[in-house]
């Protein structure tokens, strides 16, 4: 048995590792994605004042602290059974949609995009953001930096800090914005909305007009039929900050729709002794192992999933692209949902980017956004609360129980990428089986195409690479039975 | 030949990396001045490349993240040996930061919750704890060991300098890196060992725009219990703020957003224990005539230990809370 190790892959709330075993015929026997890290936030939350969770859980992830900040704040509001004032909610939503715009941008341009813009078989040294800039012009690099700088300024103003926000508290937020700030941010929001349109145009020119790429999306070894999860509003339109969790089955029919308080009736977690990270699944279907299909409780919670789980986008430009997306990705052009092609996640992600930018614009134009009534003091005795938001990498659930003084006695967290842990493992295996053929040499391009399977999820092991020239080094060693390396492939993603 | 730079993360959140990236286009100047020989998040170099280097080959290594697992400790020792200058970068490496709050508990209690008592773990999985080596039908797979106690970088290896903050503010990273480049470029002497770079030499209060009147307080308020006056010192209003026990350098961002400081820039100069310093600071603002009265006022303060040592538990005099259960013999 030959063993292929990819170690370390980096960043899934830490580090990651893939082992691919080949049988004596040189075909893939099995694959294991292992997460070699744990920090124990749920345990050391115990004893802390519940309002501090919004400042503690940000440190789960320095790339998406906004998601933990908001999920914690919403769970804490629920602990105190306080309904926050409308202006407070809008300020939180403005911060959150600005964050979504920035986060999806850096993934698309630095991490996922290079595979398409530069090409999946391009030399690794070019397959990064710098390669993207080289191919499509320096102007784009400037646009991306400009987008990020504007978003970060809004986030620092509303959240207190660019990284690890502090302003969301039980009952609202600790600061508002004045008219001068509002005006400036309206200019920024316009930049964000235009950036979304620009990104669609780029995607159209580079990906959709290239029949090879369209073929890779539709016919490559990247299709997996699972359940799909996403937050929706009262009209079943996609929402990142609030709503109910809707799950559709592999045929696109609604399977369930639950409120945060019902998450334990719907989600359970499986564990394996060889990984520190757990495997959530749909409780009512059950854990049937690493398999897809209607009878397996495995689900995905990604941009692709959120589009599948919704009846549309709440903003016009995003909705127009949503319709085009489904029309293009169905064989008969009928637009029938769902889409199962994992690589289409990149397209879904920029539709969400556009939606978040449009939503930010709506909020910044809302006369209430400069209202000083952005917080109230909670009066109920604290007890238990659950908060759910969509993190860019999946539905994020925070659940706290406290004593009567609001000191945490129990905390349970189901974090973005974790939702997709089983699906990512399966995608890697499927791609490896489809691409590693008996007797054929495993080239760097082959390896990259295997990784494209998990890169589409924007897993948190991609977190730290988000904003840099997009290189995440992987090494793949093919070993004989005695552990001797007989082939080595190195590259960046 | 260019000086060689390495960057590494151990047990951390990635925020330090993002803070480096937030220096924006100046990252290109850094990449130009240094030969970056190891940066797993952006460069194609691996552990074995570092292992193959001669000792002291790396000019400067910026190490972020706490020491949580066997892998973290291995990399800390490896990079110490290979680096002339080792910098504890950010709060996790310097003082344990938020991950260090795990030292209120131990490995067993963490595993017990995560893999057994968590309400979402299913019945069949309850009590299945991760183990370092698993024999699968196809072969052996391995994960690092989870230590019992979170350690700071300087509890594992010798550290030359510190850059504090959770995360370090980008303008401070620029200051620190700029100073290093100036030293290397112009052959200037290195600062004394143990120097804190990229921060101020006073307390957070020094950067705070709020007016301090040294009021005497009769009780503490939690953030959700009071709407603070926008101009007065938060502590004077009874709102917990660790500013007096925190090094300056962040530009007092949290207090400017009407939220009390939690001390992410670490202890101020000449203070070894941030929590003890905060206790001393509180003694001058609490209005109590008797020890009994002082005790009653302190009782209105939620979680003093977890607040005073929010970022520095692992580096404090205490280091950890003694576990009620016996630590797992396999833990360290």
Short mmCIF file of N, CA and C in Angstrom, two decimals, chain A residues 347-409:
data_model
loop_
_atom_site.label_atom_id
_atom_site.label_comp_id
_atom_site.label_asym_id
_atom_site.label_seq_id
_atom_site.Cartn_x
_atom_site.Cartn_y
_atom_site.Cartn_z
N UNK A 347 -18.87 30.57 -8.19
CA UNK A 347 -19.85 31.48 -8.80
C UNK A 347 -20.87 31.91 -7.73
N UNK A 348 -21.35 30.92 -6.98
CA UNK A 348 -22.31 31.22 -5.91
C UNK A 348 -21.73 32.25 -4.94
N UNK A 349 -20.43 32.13 -4.68
CA UNK A 349 -19.78 33.03 -3.72
C UNK A 349 -19.82 34.48 -4.21
N UNK A 350 -19.61 34.70 -5.51
CA UNK A 350 -19.63 36.11 -5.96
C UNK A 350 -21.06 36.64 -6.07
N UNK A 351 -22.02 35.74 -6.20
CA UNK A 351 -23.43 36.18 -6.14
C UNK A 351 -23.72 36.68 -4.72
N UNK A 352 -23.20 35.97 -3.73
CA UNK A 352 -23.36 36.41 -2.33
C UNK A 352 -22.60 37.71 -2.07
N UNK A 353 -21.42 37.83 -2.69
CA UNK A 353 -20.64 39.06 -2.55
C UNK A 353 -21.48 40.25 -3.02
N UNK A 354 -22.10 40.08 -4.20
CA UNK A 354 -22.93 41.15 -4.75
C UNK A 354 -24.10 41.46 -3.82
N UNK A 355 -24.72 40.42 -3.31
CA UNK A 355 -25.86 40.58 -2.42
C UNK A 355 -25.46 41.35 -1.15
N UNK A 356 -24.32 40.97 -0.57
CA UNK A 356 -23.86 41.63 0.66
C UNK A 356 -23.57 43.10 0.40
N UNK A 357 -22.97 43.41 -0.75
CA UNK A 357 -22.66 44.80 -1.09
C UNK A 357 -23.95 45.61 -1.27
N UNK A 358 -24.91 45.02 -1.95
CA UNK A 358 -26.19 45.72 -2.15
C UNK A 358 -26.90 45.94 -0.83
N UNK A 359 -26.84 44.94 0.02
CA UNK A 359 -27.49 45.04 1.34
C UNK A 359 -26.81 46.13 2.17
N UNK A 360 -25.48 46.20 2.10
CA UNK A 360 -24.74 47.25 2.82
C UNK A 360 -25.21 48.63 2.33
N UNK A 361 -25.39 48.73 1.02
CA UNK A 361 -25.85 50.01 0.45
C UNK A 361 -27.24 50.37 0.95
N UNK A 362 -28.15 49.39 0.97
CA UNK A 362 -29.50 49.65 1.50
C UNK A 362 -29.43 50.18 2.93
N UNK A 363 -28.57 49.54 3.72
CA UNK A 363 -28.49 49.89 5.14
C UNK A 363 -27.88 51.27 5.35
N UNK A 364 -26.86 51.59 4.56
CA UNK A 364 -26.18 52.88 4.76
C UNK A 364 -27.07 54.04 4.30
N UNK A 365 -28.01 53.74 3.43
CA UNK A 365 -28.96 54.77 2.98
C UNK A 365 -30.17 54.88 3.90
N UNK A 366 -30.30 53.94 4.79
CA UNK A 366 -31.45 53.92 5.70
C UNK A 366 -31.31 55.08 6.70
N UNK A 367 -32.33 55.96 6.76
CA UNK A 367 -32.22 57.14 7.64
C UNK A 367 -31.96 56.75 9.11
N UNK A 368 -32.39 55.54 9.48
CA UNK A 368 -32.25 55.13 10.88
C UNK A 368 -30.81 54.79 11.26
N UNK A 369 -29.95 54.64 10.27
CA UNK A 369 -28.60 54.13 10.54
C UNK A 369 -27.80 55.08 11.44
N UNK A 370 -28.16 56.38 11.41
CA UNK A 370 -27.43 57.33 12.27
C UNK A 370 -28.18 57.61 13.59
N UNK A 371 -29.23 56.84 13.84
CA UNK A 371 -30.00 57.03 15.07
C UNK A 371 -29.14 56.72 16.30
N UNK A 372 -29.29 57.52 17.36
CA UNK A 372 -28.55 57.22 18.59
C UNK A 372 -29.19 56.10 19.42
N UNK A 373 -30.37 55.63 18.99
CA UNK A 373 -31.05 54.58 19.77
C UNK A 373 -30.59 53.20 19.33
N UNK A 374 -29.32 52.92 19.57
CA UNK A 374 -28.77 51.65 19.08
C UNK A 374 -28.59 50.60 20.18
N UNK A 375 -28.99 50.95 21.40
CA UNK A 375 -28.91 49.91 22.44
C UNK A 375 -29.95 50.16 23.54
N UNK A 376 -30.36 49.05 24.17
CA UNK A 376 -31.19 49.16 25.37
C UNK A 376 -30.59 48.25 26.44
N UNK A 377 -30.97 48.50 27.67
CA UNK A 377 -30.45 47.66 28.76
C UNK A 377 -31.40 46.49 28.98
N UNK A 378 -30.88 45.26 28.91
CA UNK A 378 -31.74 44.11 29.15
C UNK A 378 -32.23 44.06 30.60
N UNK A 379 -33.43 43.52 30.81
CA UNK A 379 -33.98 43.49 32.17
C UNK A 379 -34.30 42.07 32.65
N UNK A 380 -34.37 41.10 31.73
CA UNK A 380 -34.72 39.73 32.12
C UNK A 380 -33.55 39.04 32.82
N UNK A 381 -33.89 38.03 33.61
CA UNK A 381 -32.84 37.20 34.23
C UNK A 381 -32.23 36.30 33.14
N UNK A 382 -30.93 36.31 33.03
CA UNK A 382 -30.30 35.50 31.98
C UNK A 382 -30.44 34.00 32.24
N UNK A 383 -30.55 33.22 31.17
CA UNK A 383 -30.58 31.77 31.36
C UNK A 383 -29.93 31.00 30.20
N UNK A 384 -30.61 30.99 29.04
CA UNK A 384 -30.09 30.19 27.95
C UNK A 384 -30.36 30.89 26.63
N UNK A 385 -29.41 30.79 25.69
CA UNK A 385 -29.64 31.45 24.41
C UNK A 385 -28.86 30.79 23.29
N UNK A 386 -29.41 30.91 22.08
CA UNK A 386 -28.77 30.34 20.90
C UNK A 386 -28.77 31.41 19.81
N UNK A 387 -27.63 31.57 19.16
CA UNK A 387 -27.53 32.54 18.08
C UNK A 387 -26.96 31.88 16.84
N UNK A 388 -27.57 32.15 15.69
CA UNK A 388 -27.07 31.57 14.43
C UNK A 388 -26.89 32.68 13.40
N UNK A 389 -25.75 32.69 12.75
CA UNK A 389 -25.53 33.52 11.57
C UNK A 389 -24.95 32.62 10.48
N UNK A 390 -24.94 33.13 9.25
CA UNK A 390 -24.17 32.46 8.21
C UNK A 390 -22.76 33.03 8.25
N UNK A 391 -21.77 32.20 8.59
CA UNK A 391 -20.39 32.61 8.38
C UNK A 391 -20.10 32.37 6.91
N UNK A 392 -19.11 33.05 6.33
CA UNK A 392 -18.83 32.80 4.90
C UNK A 392 -18.63 31.32 4.60
N UNK A 393 -18.11 30.58 5.57
CA UNK A 393 -17.81 29.16 5.36
C UNK A 393 -18.84 28.21 5.93
N UNK A 394 -20.01 28.72 6.29
CA UNK A 394 -21.06 27.82 6.74
C UNK A 394 -21.83 28.35 7.93
N UNK A 395 -22.98 27.72 8.17
CA UNK A 395 -23.88 28.13 9.24
C UNK A 395 -23.17 28.01 10.59
N UNK A 396 -23.23 29.10 11.36
CA UNK A 396 -22.47 29.15 12.62
C UNK A 396 -23.44 29.24 13.79
N UNK A 397 -23.35 28.29 14.71
CA UNK A 397 -24.26 28.22 15.84
C UNK A 397 -23.50 28.39 17.15
N UNK A 398 -23.93 29.34 17.98
CA UNK A 398 -23.41 29.50 19.34
C UNK A 398 -24.55 29.24 20.31
N UNK A 399 -24.31 28.46 21.31
CA UNK A 399 -25.34 28.09 22.30
C UNK A 399 -24.73 28.23 23.70
N UNK A 400 -25.34 29.09 24.52
CA UNK A 400 -24.83 29.28 25.88
C UNK A 400 -25.93 29.02 26.91
N UNK A 401 -25.54 28.44 28.04
CA UNK A 401 -26.41 28.35 29.21
C UNK A 401 -25.68 29.07 30.33
N UNK A 402 -26.42 29.88 31.12
CA UNK A 402 -25.77 30.62 32.20
C UNK A 402 -26.50 30.41 33.52
N UNK A 403 -25.84 30.81 34.61
CA UNK A 403 -26.53 30.87 35.89
C UNK A 403 -27.34 32.16 35.94
N UNK A 404 -27.97 32.45 37.07
CA UNK A 404 -28.88 33.60 37.12
C UNK A 404 -28.11 34.91 37.10
N UNK A 405 -26.78 34.84 37.23
CA UNK A 405 -25.97 36.06 37.12
C UNK A 405 -25.38 36.25 35.72
N UNK A 406 -25.71 35.35 34.83
CA UNK A 406 -25.17 35.49 33.47
C UNK A 406 -23.74 34.99 33.34
N UNK A 407 -23.36 34.08 34.22
CA UNK A 407 -22.04 33.44 34.09
C UNK A 407 -22.23 32.11 33.35
N UNK A 408 -21.42 31.89 32.31
CA UNK A 408 -21.62 30.72 31.46
C UNK A 408 -21.39 29.42 32.25
N UNK A 409 -22.38 28.51 32.14
CA UNK A 409 -22.21 27.18 32.75
C UNK A 409 -22.03 26.11 31.68
#
